[in-house]
Tab-separated table of C-alpha atoms in Angstrom:
chain	number	residue	atom	x	y	z
A	1	UNK	CA	-5.440	-24.519	4.418
A	2	UNK	CA	-4.869	-22.152	7.812
A	3	UNK	CA	-4.093	-18.832	7.649
A	4	UNK	CA	-0.849	-18.068	8.815
A	5	UNK	CA	-0.724	-14.996	10.892
A	6	UNK	CA	2.824	-12.792	11.596
A	7	UNK	CA	1.512	-9.962	13.144
A	8	UNK	CA	2.012	-9.171	15.885
A	9	UNK	CA	-0.475	-10.068	19.428
A	10	UNK	CA	-2.949	-6.652	19.337
A	11	UNK	CA	-2.097	-3.798	21.002
A	12	UNK	CA	-4.743	-1.549	22.854
A	13	UNK	CA	-4.290	1.022	21.833
A	14	UNK	CA	-7.275	3.901	21.274
A	15	UNK	CA	-5.340	7.206	20.335
A	16	UNK	CA	-4.364	5.446	16.564
A	17	UNK	CA	-6.625	6.652	14.109
A	18	UNK	CA	-6.564	6.509	10.511
A	19	UNK	CA	-7.999	8.466	8.631
A	20	UNK	CA	-8.281	6.136	5.190
A	21	UNK	CA	-10.148	5.312	2.245
A	22	UNK	CA	-10.870	1.873	1.742
A	23	UNK	CA	-9.676	1.640	-2.409
A	24	UNK	CA	-6.832	3.981	-1.272
A	25	UNK	CA	-3.142	1.920	-2.334
A	26	UNK	CA	-1.728	5.018	0.136
A	27	UNK	CA	-4.100	3.717	2.204
A	28	UNK	CA	-4.363	-0.076	2.094
A	29	UNK	CA	-0.631	-0.462	2.667
A	30	UNK	CA	-0.911	1.922	6.348
A	31	UNK	CA	-3.399	-0.990	7.104
A	32	UNK	CA	-1.384	-4.092	6.031
A	33	UNK	CA	1.608	-2.169	8.410
A	34	UNK	CA	-0.342	-1.272	11.461
A	35	UNK	CA	-1.701	-5.068	11.149
A	36	UNK	CA	1.532	-6.799	10.930
A	37	UNK	CA	3.118	-4.390	14.097
A	38	UNK	CA	-0.072	-5.462	15.859
A	39	UNK	CA	-1.540	-1.997	16.720
A	40	UNK	CA	-5.338	-1.618	16.715
A	41	UNK	CA	-6.333	1.704	15.476
A	42	UNK	CA	-9.649	3.602	14.513
A	43	UNK	CA	-10.460	3.623	11.163
A	44	UNK	CA	-11.978	7.337	9.911
A	45	UNK	CA	-13.299	6.858	7.002
A	46	UNK	CA	-12.593	9.615	4.446
A	47	UNK	CA	-15.587	9.733	1.672
A	48	UNK	CA	-12.938	10.797	-1.218
A	49	UNK	CA	-15.389	10.316	-4.364
A	50	UNK	CA	-17.640	12.445	-1.960
A	51	UNK	CA	-15.096	15.398	-2.523
A	52	UNK	CA	-14.833	14.946	1.490
A	53	UNK	CA	-10.362	15.284	1.508
A	54	UNK	CA	-11.437	18.590	0.043
A	55	UNK	CA	-12.868	20.027	3.041
A	56	UNK	CA	-11.859	21.842	5.530
A	57	UNK	CA	-12.279	19.894	8.390
A	58	UNK	CA	-9.364	17.252	7.209
A	59	UNK	CA	-6.860	20.029	4.621
A	60	UNK	CA	-6.598	21.101	8.794
A	61	UNK	CA	-4.922	17.143	8.899
A	62	UNK	CA	-3.521	17.301	5.716
A	63	UNK	CA	-3.623	20.327	3.933
A	64	UNK	CA	-2.151	17.952	1.010
A	65	UNK	CA	-5.645	16.902	0.836
A	66	UNK	CA	-4.762	13.433	0.733
A	67	UNK	CA	-5.426	9.923	2.590
A	68	UNK	CA	-4.323	8.344	4.452
A	69	UNK	CA	-3.366	10.631	8.063
A	70	UNK	CA	-2.097	8.538	10.927
A	71	UNK	CA	-2.333	10.450	14.575
A	72	UNK	CA	-0.163	7.538	16.238
A	73	UNK	CA	1.997	8.448	19.838
A	74	UNK	CA	0.952	11.968	19.922
A	75	UNK	CA	1.833	13.058	16.432
A	76	UNK	CA	0.038	13.158	13.423
A	77	UNK	CA	1.981	11.730	9.967
A	78	UNK	CA	1.097	12.028	6.657
A	79	UNK	CA	2.809	10.711	3.750
A	80	UNK	CA	2.422	6.502	3.403
A	81	UNK	CA	5.932	5.139	3.005
A	82	UNK	CA	6.771	7.302	6.329
A	83	UNK	CA	3.593	5.709	7.750
A	84	UNK	CA	5.415	2.417	7.104
A	85	UNK	CA	9.123	3.362	8.050
A	86	UNK	CA	8.204	4.698	11.313
A	87	UNK	CA	5.764	1.580	11.748
A	88	UNK	CA	9.254	-0.095	11.187
A	89	UNK	CA	11.017	1.171	12.690
A	90	UNK	CA	9.313	1.555	15.743
A	91	UNK	CA	7.495	-1.698	16.271
A	92	UNK	CA	11.222	-3.504	14.717
A	93	UNK	CA	9.042	-5.472	11.692
A	94	UNK	CA	12.151	-5.881	9.494
A	95	UNK	CA	10.563	-4.406	6.285
A	96	UNK	CA	13.673	-3.182	5.382
A	97	UNK	CA	16.983	-5.024	5.316
A	98	UNK	CA	20.014	-3.882	7.637
A	99	UNK	CA	22.722	-4.104	5.189
A	100	UNK	CA	22.916	-0.488	3.469
A	101	UNK	CA	22.391	-1.707	-0.558
A	102	UNK	CA	20.005	-4.628	-0.292
A	103	UNK	CA	18.349	-1.215	1.711
A	104	UNK	CA	17.626	0.416	-1.147
A	105	UNK	CA	17.272	-2.197	-3.614
A	106	UNK	CA	14.118	-3.181	-1.594
A	107	UNK	CA	12.869	0.541	-1.000
A	108	UNK	CA	13.865	1.154	-5.442
A	109	UNK	CA	11.438	-1.787	-5.965
A	110	UNK	CA	8.485	-1.483	-3.137
A	111	UNK	CA	9.289	2.861	-5.023
A	112	UNK	CA	8.421	1.195	-8.949
A	113	UNK	CA	5.548	0.806	-7.462
A	114	UNK	CA	4.391	3.513	-5.726
A	115	UNK	CA	6.380	6.295	-7.061
A	116	UNK	CA	6.091	5.992	-10.540
A	117	UNK	CA	2.450	3.634	-11.062
A	118	UNK	CA	0.531	4.992	-8.193
A	119	UNK	CA	0.677	8.453	-8.951
A	120	UNK	CA	0.017	8.529	-12.048
A	121	UNK	CA	-2.622	6.461	-11.945
A	122	UNK	CA	-4.810	8.440	-8.646
A	123	UNK	CA	-7.847	8.929	-9.105
A	124	UNK	CA	-7.735	12.376	-9.366
A	125	UNK	CA	-4.715	12.416	-11.919
A	126	UNK	CA	-6.292	10.131	-14.625
A	127	UNK	CA	-10.319	11.852	-13.733
A	128	UNK	CA	-8.275	15.336	-14.269
A	129	UNK	CA	-6.404	13.527	-17.683
A	130	UNK	CA	-9.463	12.334	-19.373
A	131	UNK	CA	-12.114	14.353	-17.706
A	132	UNK	CA	-13.545	11.377	-15.868
A	133	UNK	CA	-15.369	9.412	-19.311
A	134	UNK	CA	-15.040	6.063	-20.506
A	135	UNK	CA	-13.484	3.978	-22.081
A	136	UNK	CA	-10.645	6.946	-21.435
A	137	UNK	CA	-10.331	6.632	-17.722
A	138	UNK	CA	-9.684	2.926	-17.941
A	139	UNK	CA	-7.438	3.179	-20.476
A	140	UNK	CA	-4.769	5.682	-19.289
A	141	UNK	CA	-5.160	3.031	-15.975
A	142	UNK	CA	-4.134	0.586	-18.301
A	143	UNK	CA	-2.195	2.449	-19.937
A	144	UNK	CA	1.201	2.375	-16.652
A	145	UNK	CA	-0.235	-0.478	-14.558
A	146	UNK	CA	0.230	-3.426	-16.786
A	147	UNK	CA	3.730	-1.576	-17.767
A	148	UNK	CA	4.998	-0.420	-14.201
A	149	UNK	CA	3.914	-4.907	-13.991
A	150	UNK	CA	6.530	-6.235	-16.393
A	151	UNK	CA	8.790	-4.159	-15.422
A	152	UNK	CA	8.622	-4.751	-11.279
A	153	UNK	CA	8.323	-9.002	-12.315
A	154	UNK	CA	11.858	-7.713	-13.988
A	155	UNK	CA	13.141	-6.518	-10.980
A	156	UNK	CA	11.666	-9.302	-8.523
A	157	UNK	CA	14.036	-11.867	-10.782
A	158	UNK	CA	17.594	-9.962	-9.009
A	159	UNK	CA	15.928	-11.410	-5.771
A	160	UNK	CA	16.539	-15.469	-5.256
A	161	UNK	CA	14.753	-15.621	-1.953
A	162	UNK	CA	10.962	-15.988	-0.828
A	163	UNK	CA	7.863	-16.582	-0.967
A	164	UNK	CA	7.864	-13.237	-0.589
A	165	UNK	CA	9.208	-10.444	-3.112
A	166	UNK	CA	12.559	-10.126	-1.441
A	167	UNK	CA	13.049	-12.695	1.444
A	168	UNK	CA	11.339	-15.229	3.376
A	169	UNK	CA	9.501	-12.846	5.502
A	170	UNK	CA	7.007	-9.458	4.078
A	171	UNK	CA	8.961	-6.645	3.424
A	172	UNK	CA	8.326	-3.329	2.132
A	173	UNK	CA	7.545	-3.775	-1.677
A	174	UNK	CA	4.990	-6.675	-1.113
A	175	UNK	CA	3.925	-3.762	0.880
A	176	UNK	CA	3.251	-1.821	-2.115
A	177	UNK	CA	2.628	-4.800	-4.177
A	178	UNK	CA	-0.500	-5.997	-2.584
A	179	UNK	CA	-2.812	-2.790	-2.544
A	180	UNK	CA	-0.925	-2.601	-6.554
A	181	UNK	CA	-2.595	-6.055	-7.673
A	182	UNK	CA	-6.195	-5.313	-6.227
A	183	UNK	CA	-5.694	-1.788	-8.452
A	184	UNK	CA	-4.989	-3.952	-11.607
A	185	UNK	CA	-7.698	-6.126	-10.937
A	186	UNK	CA	-10.520	-3.150	-10.178
A	187	UNK	CA	-9.327	-1.873	-13.588
A	188	UNK	CA	-8.733	-5.278	-16.144
A	189	UNK	CA	-5.049	-5.317	-15.471
A	190	UNK	CA	-4.196	-8.745	-16.444
A	191	UNK	CA	-0.538	-10.380	-15.230
A	192	UNK	CA	-0.995	-13.775	-15.318
A	193	UNK	CA	2.495	-14.060	-16.691
A	194	UNK	CA	4.235	-12.416	-13.943
A	195	UNK	CA	4.905	-15.724	-11.550
A	196	UNK	CA	6.449	-14.088	-9.196
A	197	UNK	CA	4.220	-10.847	-8.623
A	198	UNK	CA	2.275	-14.149	-8.024
A	199	UNK	CA	3.591	-16.146	-5.475
A	200	UNK	CA	4.000	-13.122	-3.788
A	201	UNK	CA	0.499	-12.424	-3.905
A	202	UNK	CA	-0.169	-16.034	-2.705
A	203	UNK	CA	1.769	-15.895	-0.167
A	204	UNK	CA	1.156	-12.612	1.098
A	205	UNK	CA	-2.346	-14.081	1.061
A	206	UNK	CA	-1.868	-16.657	3.423
A	207	UNK	CA	-0.802	-13.598	6.105
A	208	UNK	CA	-3.786	-11.913	8.372
A	209	UNK	CA	-2.127	-8.884	8.842
A	210	UNK	CA	-2.512	-8.240	4.578
A	211	UNK	CA	-6.311	-10.055	4.341
A	212	UNK	CA	-8.226	-7.884	7.411
A	213	UNK	CA	-6.130	-5.038	5.007
A	214	UNK	CA	-8.062	-5.365	2.008
A	215	UNK	CA	-11.038	-2.877	1.236
A	216	UNK	CA	-14.196	-5.340	1.302
């Protein structure tokens, strides 16, 4: 089967730099959005396991000591959701509906994962809470990820269009879902009982913009 692509033609923009870490969910989201926009960008890897995010150089980029950081259009940005909405507005990606109510509903889907599940499962949070010891760390991740996905599955039931989370095109919700599913599998969380999630994942898997963004 040929893999589909809904990305824009690639624009060679050498001044776009993304400081990220391959397995970072937030970084993964931004890579998807940049690909959807058809933008060529340079990746500078920040080794989270080696605490490179705490280096003076990176703190100068982002005082929070987090990834991703994006240099684009002569500006430096932090916070993945802000970056994605900027790309959506700047390049008309259609990641959010024009209707205010529907836009709020799609944002609620995305935030259910990006704001409620992801932060508590951030590696630094889980390590602090468990001392970084196994099996406590894995148990912590599973404790929060599985209920979050079950709730997301229920929320998807309120949307009657597809094949993506909220419509027939990828949205902000899909961009937040796919990295979370990658994390779920990393920590042994199953979601075979979530047919709506599986359908959205299958649709996204056919797009180069998503597949090229995946951690290697």
